[in-house]
Short mmCIF file of C-alpha atoms in Angstrom, two decimals:
data_model
loop_
_atom_site.label_atom_id
_atom_site.label_comp_id
_atom_site.label_asym_id
_atom_site.label_seq_id
_atom_site.Cartn_x
_atom_site.Cartn_y
_atom_site.Cartn_z
CA MET R 1 0.00 0.00 0.00
CA THR R 2 1.37 3.41 -0.98
CA GLY R 3 0.02 6.91 -0.75
CA ASP R 4 0.28 10.25 0.98
CA TYR R 5 -0.62 8.82 4.37
CA SER R 6 0.60 9.82 7.81
CA ILE R 7 2.55 6.59 8.39
CA TYR R 8 4.70 7.44 5.35
CA THR R 9 4.99 11.21 5.70
CA GLY R 10 4.96 11.51 9.48
CA ASP R 11 2.50 14.41 9.19
CA LYS R 12 -1.19 14.45 9.96
CA ARG R 13 -3.70 16.18 7.74
CA THR R 14 -5.84 18.97 9.15
CA LEU R 15 -9.50 19.85 8.90
CA ARG R 16 -10.73 22.37 6.33
CA ILE R 17 -13.33 25.10 6.57
CA LEU R 18 -15.86 22.93 4.71
CA ASP R 19 -15.41 20.21 7.33
CA TYR R 20 -16.28 22.63 10.12
CA ILE R 21 -19.30 23.90 8.19
CA LEU R 22 -20.71 20.39 7.68
CA PHE R 23 -19.92 19.55 11.29
CA SER R 24 -21.84 22.63 12.45
CA LEU R 25 -24.89 21.70 10.39
CA LEU R 26 -25.48 18.72 12.69
CA PHE R 27 -25.96 21.04 15.66
CA ILE R 28 -28.07 23.49 13.70
CA ALA R 29 -30.38 20.68 12.52
CA SER R 30 -30.66 19.21 16.03
CA ALA R 31 -31.49 22.60 17.54
CA GLY R 32 -33.99 23.21 14.75
CA ILE R 33 -35.87 20.02 15.63
CA GLY R 34 -36.00 21.16 19.24
CA PHE R 35 -37.42 24.58 18.32
CA TYR R 36 -39.97 22.96 16.00
CA HIS R 37 -41.40 20.66 18.67
CA ALA R 38 -41.27 23.40 21.31
CA TYR R 39 -43.38 25.64 19.04
CA ARG R 40 -45.71 22.84 17.95
CA ASP R 41 -46.46 21.75 21.54
CA ARG R 42 -46.38 25.21 23.08
CA LYS R 43 -49.99 24.88 24.31
CA ASN R 44 -49.62 21.34 25.60
CA THR R 45 -48.99 21.38 29.37
CA ASN R 46 -49.18 17.61 29.91
CA VAL R 47 -46.17 16.19 31.74
CA ASP R 48 -46.63 12.84 29.96
CA ASN R 49 -46.28 14.63 26.64
CA PHE R 50 -42.86 15.96 27.63
CA HIS R 51 -41.52 12.70 29.05
CA LEU R 52 -43.39 10.09 26.98
CA GLY R 53 -44.44 11.93 23.83
CA GLY R 54 -48.08 11.53 24.87
CA ARG R 55 -47.70 7.76 24.40
CA LYS R 56 -48.48 8.26 20.72
CA MET R 57 -45.11 7.66 19.11
CA HIS R 58 -44.50 5.41 16.08
CA PRO R 59 -42.36 2.25 16.40
CA LEU R 60 -39.86 3.33 13.72
CA PRO R 61 -38.49 6.52 15.32
CA VAL R 62 -38.56 4.86 18.73
CA SER R 63 -36.55 1.89 17.45
CA LEU R 64 -33.99 4.17 15.80
CA SER R 65 -33.70 6.19 18.99
CA LEU R 66 -33.24 3.04 21.08
CA ALA R 67 -30.43 1.93 18.78
CA ALA R 68 -28.73 5.33 18.82
CA THR R 69 -28.72 5.89 22.57
CA PHE R 70 -25.96 3.51 23.65
CA MET R 71 -24.16 3.50 20.30
CA SER R 72 -22.24 6.50 21.58
CA ALA R 73 -19.00 8.10 20.44
CA LEU R 74 -17.26 5.69 22.79
CA THR R 75 -18.55 2.83 20.63
CA ILE R 76 -17.54 4.50 17.37
CA LEU R 77 -14.02 5.21 18.60
CA GLY R 78 -13.53 2.36 21.06
CA THR R 79 -14.85 -0.74 19.27
CA PRO R 80 -12.64 -0.39 16.15
CA ALA R 81 -9.68 0.12 18.50
CA GLU R 82 -10.67 -3.02 20.40
CA VAL R 83 -10.83 -5.09 17.21
CA TYR R 84 -7.59 -3.51 15.97
CA THR R 85 -5.81 -4.58 19.17
CA PHE R 86 -7.46 -7.87 20.13
CA GLY R 87 -9.31 -9.22 17.10
CA THR R 88 -12.85 -10.01 16.03
CA MET R 89 -14.00 -12.08 19.02
CA PHE R 90 -15.66 -8.92 20.25
CA TYR R 91 -18.27 -9.32 17.49
CA TRP R 92 -19.93 -11.97 19.66
CA ILE R 93 -21.49 -9.01 21.44
CA VAL R 94 -24.32 -9.20 18.88
CA LEU R 95 -25.34 -12.54 20.42
CA GLY R 96 -25.60 -10.82 23.77
CA MET R 97 -27.67 -8.06 22.20
CA PHE R 98 -30.04 -10.59 20.64
CA ILE R 99 -30.59 -12.34 23.97
CA ALA R 100 -31.07 -8.98 25.67
CA THR R 101 -33.58 -7.90 23.02
CA ALA R 102 -35.68 -11.04 23.53
CA GLY R 103 -35.56 -10.68 27.31
CA THR R 104 -36.46 -7.01 27.17
CA ALA R 105 -39.37 -7.39 24.75
CA HIS R 106 -41.04 -10.38 26.40
CA VAL R 107 -39.99 -10.33 30.08
CA PHE R 108 -39.25 -6.82 31.30
CA LEU R 109 -41.22 -4.56 28.97
CA PRO R 110 -44.69 -6.02 29.74
CA VAL R 111 -44.12 -5.36 33.45
CA PHE R 112 -43.14 -1.72 33.01
CA TYR R 113 -45.65 -1.00 30.26
CA HIS R 114 -48.64 -2.15 32.31
CA MET R 115 -47.42 -0.16 35.34
CA ASN R 116 -48.25 2.99 33.36
CA LYS R 117 -45.64 5.06 35.21
CA ILE R 118 -43.02 7.46 33.90
CA SER R 119 -40.27 6.25 36.23
CA CYS R 120 -39.39 2.56 36.12
CA PHE R 121 -38.24 2.82 39.74
CA GLY R 122 -41.90 2.93 40.77
CA TYR R 123 -41.77 -0.86 40.50
CA LEU R 124 -39.29 -1.04 43.36
CA GLN R 125 -41.57 1.03 45.55
CA LEU R 126 -44.44 -1.36 44.93
CA ARG R 127 -42.37 -4.39 45.93
CA PHE R 128 -39.83 -3.13 48.44
CA GLY R 129 -40.88 0.29 49.66
CA ASN R 130 -40.00 3.91 49.06
CA MET R 131 -36.45 3.80 50.48
CA THR R 132 -35.42 1.12 47.99
CA ARG R 133 -36.87 3.20 45.18
CA LEU R 134 -34.98 6.30 46.28
CA LEU R 135 -31.68 4.43 46.67
CA ALA R 136 -31.95 2.78 43.24
CA SER R 137 -32.94 6.02 41.51
CA PHE R 138 -30.06 7.85 43.20
CA LEU R 139 -27.59 5.24 41.92
CA PHE R 140 -29.09 5.58 38.44
CA LEU R 141 -28.68 9.37 38.53
CA LEU R 142 -25.08 9.04 39.69
CA GLN R 143 -24.20 6.41 37.08
CA THR R 144 -25.87 8.34 34.25
CA LEU R 145 -24.18 11.60 35.22
CA LEU R 146 -20.76 9.97 35.29
CA TYR R 147 -21.41 8.16 32.00
CA MET R 148 -22.51 11.36 30.26
CA GLY R 149 -19.34 13.06 31.45
CA PHE R 150 -17.19 10.45 29.74
CA VAL R 151 -19.39 10.38 26.64
CA LEU R 152 -18.80 14.11 26.29
CA TYR R 153 -15.13 14.19 27.29
CA ALA R 154 -13.59 11.13 25.59
CA PRO R 155 -14.37 11.93 21.90
CA SER R 156 -13.51 15.59 22.42
CA LEU R 157 -10.12 14.59 23.83
CA ALA R 158 -9.48 12.11 21.00
CA PHE R 159 -10.27 14.65 18.29
CA GLN R 160 -8.22 17.32 20.02
CA ALA R 161 -5.17 15.04 20.00
CA VAL R 162 -5.47 14.20 16.29
CA THR R 163 -7.11 17.21 14.64
CA GLY R 164 -6.32 20.05 17.04
CA LEU R 165 -10.04 20.67 17.62
CA SER R 166 -10.47 22.70 20.80
CA LEU R 167 -11.27 20.42 23.75
CA TRP R 168 -13.31 22.89 25.75
CA GLY R 169 -14.79 24.46 22.63
CA SER R 170 -16.20 21.15 21.42
CA MET R 171 -17.39 20.14 24.90
CA ILE R 172 -19.16 23.43 25.58
CA GLY R 173 -20.66 23.53 22.08
CA VAL R 174 -22.00 19.97 22.23
CA ALA R 175 -23.30 20.41 25.79
CA SER R 176 -25.03 23.71 25.01
CA VAL R 177 -26.82 22.52 21.88
CA CYS R 178 -27.86 19.22 23.45
CA THR R 179 -29.16 20.95 26.59
CA LEU R 180 -31.07 23.44 24.47
CA TYR R 181 -33.00 21.04 22.27
CA THR R 182 -33.63 18.51 25.05
CA MET R 183 -34.97 21.27 27.30
CA LEU R 184 -37.20 22.70 24.59
CA GLY R 185 -38.76 19.65 22.99
CA GLY R 186 -38.73 16.80 25.48
CA MET R 187 -39.20 13.22 24.38
CA LYS R 188 -40.37 14.00 20.84
CA THR R 189 -37.26 16.05 20.12
CA VAL R 190 -35.00 13.39 21.64
CA LEU R 191 -36.55 10.71 19.44
CA TRP R 192 -36.37 12.63 16.17
CA THR R 193 -32.88 14.03 16.76
CA ASN R 194 -31.72 10.50 17.61
CA CYS R 195 -33.11 9.35 14.25
CA LEU R 196 -31.18 12.06 12.43
CA GLN R 197 -28.04 11.29 14.40
CA LEU R 198 -28.27 7.55 13.73
CA VAL R 199 -28.53 8.17 9.99
CA ILE R 200 -25.45 10.43 10.14
CA MET R 201 -23.60 7.77 12.14
CA ILE R 202 -24.33 5.12 9.51
CA ILE R 203 -23.31 7.42 6.64
CA GLY R 204 -20.02 8.29 8.34
CA LEU R 205 -19.17 4.69 9.19
CA LEU R 206 -19.99 3.48 5.68
CA ALA R 207 -17.83 6.22 4.15
CA LEU R 208 -14.84 5.28 6.32
CA LEU R 209 -15.33 1.55 5.72
CA ILE R 210 -15.61 1.85 1.93
CA GLU R 211 -12.74 4.32 1.46
CA GLY R 212 -10.53 2.46 3.94
CA SER R 213 -11.11 -0.83 2.13
CA ASN R 214 -10.37 0.74 -1.25
CA ALA R 215 -7.14 2.29 0.05
CA THR R 216 -6.00 -1.10 1.35
CA GLY R 217 -6.78 -3.02 -1.84
CA GLY R 218 -10.34 -4.19 -1.29
CA ILE R 219 -12.21 -6.04 1.43
CA ALA R 220 -10.75 -9.40 0.36
CA LYS R 221 -7.21 -8.06 0.80
CA VAL R 222 -8.16 -6.55 4.14
CA TRP R 223 -9.52 -9.86 5.38
CA GLU R 224 -6.44 -11.72 4.14
CA ILE R 225 -4.03 -9.40 5.97
CA ALA R 226 -6.01 -9.52 9.19
CA LYS R 227 -6.34 -13.30 9.05
CA GLU R 228 -2.60 -13.79 8.47
CA GLN R 229 -1.85 -11.67 11.53
CA GLY R 230 -4.33 -13.53 13.74
CA ARG R 231 -6.94 -10.80 14.04
CA ILE R 232 -9.77 -12.93 12.59
CA GLU R 233 -11.10 -15.21 15.31
CA PHE R 234 -14.60 -16.35 16.19
CA ASN R 235 -14.22 -19.73 17.95
CA ASN R 236 -12.55 -18.97 21.27
CA ILE R 237 -14.57 -20.93 23.85
CA SER R 238 -11.92 -20.89 26.56
CA VAL R 239 -13.16 -20.84 30.15
CA ASP R 240 -9.95 -19.23 31.39
CA PRO R 241 -11.05 -15.98 33.08
CA ARG R 242 -7.77 -14.36 32.06
CA THR R 243 -8.75 -14.54 28.38
CA ARG R 244 -9.94 -11.12 27.27
CA HIS R 245 -12.67 -12.15 24.79
CA THR R 246 -14.46 -15.51 24.57
CA VAL R 247 -17.93 -16.61 23.51
CA TRP R 248 -18.86 -16.77 27.20
CA SER R 249 -17.51 -13.42 28.32
CA VAL R 250 -18.66 -11.42 25.30
CA GLY R 251 -21.79 -13.33 24.22
CA ILE R 252 -23.23 -14.41 27.56
CA GLY R 253 -21.68 -11.71 29.73
CA GLY R 254 -22.70 -9.15 27.14
CA ALA R 255 -26.28 -10.46 27.28
CA MET R 256 -26.48 -9.64 30.99
CA PHE R 257 -25.00 -6.20 30.45
CA TRP R 258 -27.29 -5.29 27.55
CA THR R 259 -30.32 -6.70 29.33
CA TYR R 260 -29.71 -4.10 32.01
CA LEU R 261 -29.38 -1.36 29.39
CA TYR R 262 -32.54 -2.24 27.50
CA GLY R 263 -34.62 -4.03 30.11
CA ILE R 264 -34.41 -1.84 33.20
CA ASN R 265 -32.55 1.36 32.29
CA GLN R 266 -34.80 4.41 32.65
CA ALA R 267 -33.59 6.01 29.41
CA GLN R 268 -34.66 2.98 27.37
CA VAL R 269 -37.75 1.95 29.32
CA GLN R 270 -39.08 5.49 29.09
CA ARG R 271 -39.00 5.39 25.30
CA GLU R 272 -40.24 1.83 25.06
CA CYS R 273 -43.32 2.97 26.99
CA SER R 274 -43.95 5.96 24.71
CA LEU R 275 -45.92 3.85 22.21
CA PRO R 276 -49.71 3.41 22.32
CA THR R 277 -49.75 -0.40 22.72
CA LEU R 278 -47.52 -3.10 24.18
CA ARG R 279 -47.33 -4.90 20.84
CA ARG R 280 -45.96 -1.79 19.15
CA SER R 281 -43.45 -1.33 21.96
CA GLN R 282 -42.22 -4.89 21.47
CA LEU R 283 -41.98 -4.29 17.72
CA ALA R 284 -39.84 -1.20 18.34
CA VAL R 285 -37.48 -3.20 20.57
CA TRP R 286 -37.01 -5.88 17.90
CA LEU R 287 -36.49 -3.28 15.14
CA ASN R 288 -33.90 -1.67 17.38
CA PHE R 289 -31.88 -4.91 17.29
CA LEU R 290 -31.45 -4.51 13.53
CA GLY R 291 -29.91 -1.09 14.13
CA LEU R 292 -27.59 -2.49 16.79
CA LEU R 293 -26.56 -5.29 14.46
CA LEU R 294 -25.77 -2.86 11.64
CA ILE R 295 -23.76 -0.43 13.78
CA ASN R 296 -21.74 -3.16 15.50
CA THR R 297 -21.01 -4.87 12.18
CA LEU R 298 -19.75 -1.62 10.72
CA VAL R 299 -17.52 -0.66 13.65
CA CYS R 300 -16.02 -4.17 13.87
CA LEU R 301 -15.31 -4.19 10.13
CA ILE R 302 -13.71 -0.77 10.44
CA GLY R 303 -11.46 -2.24 13.14
CA VAL R 304 -10.38 -4.98 10.72
CA VAL R 305 -9.81 -2.45 7.90
CA MET R 306 -7.87 -0.21 10.25
CA TYR R 307 -5.58 -3.09 11.23
CA ALA R 308 -4.89 -3.91 7.58
CA PHE R 309 -4.39 -0.25 6.71
CA TYR R 310 -1.78 0.27 9.42
CA SER R 311 -0.31 -3.25 9.28
CA GLU R 312 3.01 -1.94 7.94
CA CYS R 313 3.43 0.64 10.69
CA ASP R 314 1.61 0.98 14.01
CA PRO R 315 0.78 4.70 14.47
CA VAL R 316 1.01 4.35 18.26
CA LYS R 317 4.57 2.98 18.14
CA PHE R 318 5.43 5.44 15.37
CA GLY R 319 4.37 8.31 17.63
CA LEU R 320 1.59 9.73 15.44
CA VAL R 321 -0.97 9.14 18.20
CA ASP R 322 -0.69 8.39 21.90
CA LYS R 323 -3.37 5.73 22.31
CA THR R 324 -5.45 3.41 20.16
CA ASP R 325 -8.55 5.56 20.84
CA GLN R 326 -7.10 8.13 18.47
CA LEU R 327 -6.63 5.70 15.56
CA VAL R 328 -10.11 6.23 14.09
CA PRO R 329 -9.73 10.04 13.82
CA LEU R 330 -6.25 9.52 12.34
CA MET R 331 -7.58 7.05 9.77
CA VAL R 332 -10.38 9.47 8.90
CA LEU R 333 -7.84 12.15 8.04
CA ASP R 334 -5.72 9.64 6.10
CA VAL R 335 -8.39 8.04 3.92
CA LEU R 336 -11.09 10.71 3.85
CA GLY R 337 -8.89 13.79 4.13
CA THR R 338 -8.50 14.13 0.37
CA ILE R 339 -12.27 14.23 -0.18
CA PRO R 340 -13.64 17.70 0.66
CA GLY R 341 -16.16 17.62 3.48
CA PHE R 342 -15.90 13.95 4.38
CA PRO R 343 -13.80 14.42 7.55
CA GLY R 344 -16.45 16.89 8.69
CA ILE R 345 -19.18 14.33 8.01
CA PHE R 346 -17.34 11.75 10.10
CA MET R 347 -16.85 14.26 12.91
CA ALA R 348 -20.60 14.77 12.80
CA CYS R 349 -20.95 10.96 12.90
CA VAL R 350 -18.90 10.69 16.09
CA PHE R 351 -20.57 13.58 17.85
CA SER R 352 -23.98 12.29 16.74
CA GLY R 353 -23.25 9.34 18.99
CA THR R 354 -22.42 11.77 21.78
CA LEU R 355 -25.57 13.85 21.28
CA SER R 356 -27.86 10.81 21.17
CA SER R 357 -26.50 9.45 24.45
CA LEU R 358 -26.52 12.80 26.23
CA SER R 359 -30.03 13.85 25.21
CA SER R 360 -31.48 10.48 26.20
CA GLY R 361 -29.68 10.60 29.54
CA LEU R 362 -30.85 14.14 30.25
CA ASN R 363 -34.47 13.35 29.50
CA ALA R 364 -34.33 10.22 31.68
CA MET R 365 -32.68 12.05 34.58
CA SER R 366 -35.28 14.78 34.38
CA ALA R 367 -38.08 12.19 34.57
CA VAL R 368 -36.49 10.42 37.56
CA ILE R 369 -35.91 13.67 39.47
CA ILE R 370 -39.50 14.75 38.94
CA GLU R 371 -41.21 11.41 39.57
CA ASP R 372 -39.06 9.96 42.35
CA TYR R 373 -38.07 13.04 44.31
CA ILE R 374 -39.98 16.25 43.56
CA LYS R 375 -43.38 14.57 43.39
CA CYS R 376 -42.65 12.51 46.48
CA PHE R 377 -41.36 15.29 48.71
CA CYS R 378 -42.35 18.67 47.29
CA PHE R 379 -45.39 18.48 45.01
CA LYS R 380 -47.31 15.36 45.98
CA SER R 381 -50.44 16.63 44.24
CA LEU R 382 -48.84 16.88 40.81
CA THR R 383 -50.68 15.04 38.05
CA GLY R 384 -50.00 14.21 34.45
CA HIS R 385 -51.81 17.41 33.43
CA THR R 386 -49.73 19.75 35.53
CA ASN R 387 -47.84 22.41 33.62
CA PRO R 388 -44.21 21.27 33.40
CA LYS R 389 -43.01 24.81 34.02
CA THR R 390 -44.64 24.74 37.47
CA ILE R 391 -41.77 22.66 38.77
CA ASN R 392 -39.07 24.02 36.46
CA LYS R 393 -38.66 20.59 34.93
CA ARG R 394 -37.01 21.96 31.85
CA LEU R 395 -34.33 23.61 33.95
CA MET R 396 -33.01 20.24 35.13
CA SER R 397 -30.89 19.70 32.02
CA PRO R 398 -28.67 22.78 32.44
CA LEU R 399 -28.03 21.82 36.07
CA PHE R 400 -26.74 18.40 35.04
CA TYR R 401 -24.55 19.86 32.33
CA MET R 402 -22.90 22.32 34.69
CA LEU R 403 -21.45 19.27 36.44
CA CYS R 404 -21.10 16.83 33.54
CA PRO R 405 -18.08 18.27 31.65
CA CYS R 406 -16.09 18.68 34.86
CA LEU R 407 -16.24 15.09 36.06
CA PRO R 408 -13.78 13.23 33.82
CA ASP R 409 -10.95 15.68 34.50
CA LYS R 410 -11.28 15.00 38.23
CA MET R 411 -11.57 11.28 37.75
CA ARG R 412 -8.74 10.60 35.32
CA ILE R 413 -6.27 9.78 38.11
CA PRO R 414 -8.40 7.21 40.01
CA MET R 415 -9.54 5.69 36.70
CA ARG R 416 -5.92 4.85 35.86
CA PHE R 417 -5.42 2.29 38.60
CA GLY R 418 -5.00 -1.18 37.14
CA VAL R 419 -5.25 -0.01 33.53
CA ASP R 420 -2.35 0.14 31.09
CA TYR R 421 -3.45 3.07 28.98
CA GLU R 422 -0.65 2.60 26.50
CA LYS R 423 -2.02 -0.80 25.49
CA THR R 424 -5.74 -0.43 26.06
CA ASP R 425 -8.30 1.80 24.39
CA VAL R 426 -9.58 4.30 26.94
CA CYS R 427 -12.96 4.87 25.27
CA ASN R 428 -14.02 1.24 25.39
CA LYS R 429 -12.93 0.85 29.02
CA GLN R 430 -14.59 4.08 30.13
CA ASP R 431 -17.75 3.04 28.32
CA ARG R 432 -18.00 -0.31 30.09
CA THR R 433 -16.82 0.96 33.47
CA MET R 434 -19.15 3.91 33.81
CA ARG R 435 -22.21 2.11 32.45
CA SER R 436 -21.57 -0.67 34.97
CA THR R 437 -21.81 1.70 37.95
CA GLY R 438 -25.09 0.89 39.67
CA ASN R 439 -26.15 -1.66 37.05
CA GLY R 440 -27.36 -4.11 39.66
CA ASN R 441 -30.09 -1.89 41.07
CA MET R 442 -32.92 -3.72 39.35
CA ALA R 443 -31.19 -6.61 37.65
CA TYR R 444 -33.79 -9.05 38.90
CA ILE R 445 -37.47 -8.33 38.39
CA GLU R 446 -39.78 -11.02 39.62
CA ASP R 447 -43.33 -11.48 38.43
CA SER R 448 -45.13 -8.19 38.77
CA PRO R 449 -47.76 -7.90 41.47
CA LEU R 450 -49.75 -5.69 39.17
#
């Protein structure tokens, strides 16, 4: 393979004005959707409309939103780096997602849907009392806040290292726009912006995959190089716990992890319950699996292409980047940098993942604060037809974002213990670590008493 690439020249390409313009259009479009729904529903004072879209949503946008939420920038940057470093065994995660989808649609969702409550933690109050509900919801708020901090910080840091994009500029810009449209439009805005962002994510990933394959000599050549170097592996069934990826750890362990995310996580349950019937909710969950399958296939293939592309010279050892998290932005500049606007489209792809995760988390945290704390202790007489502005519900999002960008900087030192950051992708580890905080709150739901 020859060409004007960074591994041969030692220089990294830079972004152009057109890239920044296309990148900015993502935020303008997202804000525009928020203003549209804020104006359209300006006379609707129903709390359920803000948090559940009036329970009148269509399965298609809900399914796209479900798929986009946890396919964050950490996935787009971290999963290719994981495959680049350790091989394709990680693709077994789709088995875990399939099991989780079935469990969510037919075990957990019927329980929460028939409860007819905004907060899924109301189930814990029915079974175990109010203190259990408050403790579980507090852990959810803490875990979500920490996770959103990393979702915002990690991609901004990676792009700063490779492209020179301002760290604080990108963080403040993303946080401000996301807070604005989530605050204005509620659930409907979150759903439709997630749909837009998922489409942008797919376009960006396809562009990188196709151009990267062509630059390496075609997908057959890519597969041949990766196979010769031992990166193609699907049959590791070792029971040794020291093995990083096996069918058991990724497929079965992943099923437990994704069951939490889709079965009992407030951000997902809230949207699953925004449809008019249980059957439509179950349909949305199954359609969501197709989106998960597509995104994970693309990012794993990009990891294989990236390994073949840099097989002659590892950019980390060469000193072009510091960690494997930064390989995807570097490859974007290498293979898409000659095509005007395409690096900007991929930047929009990565930050679409960030926006989708943040907006869903903000909306879910707002619902939990209102339902589990403010209604319980301050406004016990609130009903579904109470004006949301009465309790300043829409001011919750800015409060969370005042704290969110500051967290990762404070936590970088304790997060380093036990992790070799020179050999391990930070994004993937932060993704799994922070989403695991408090995961066990509701990991077992017995037959509902309802």
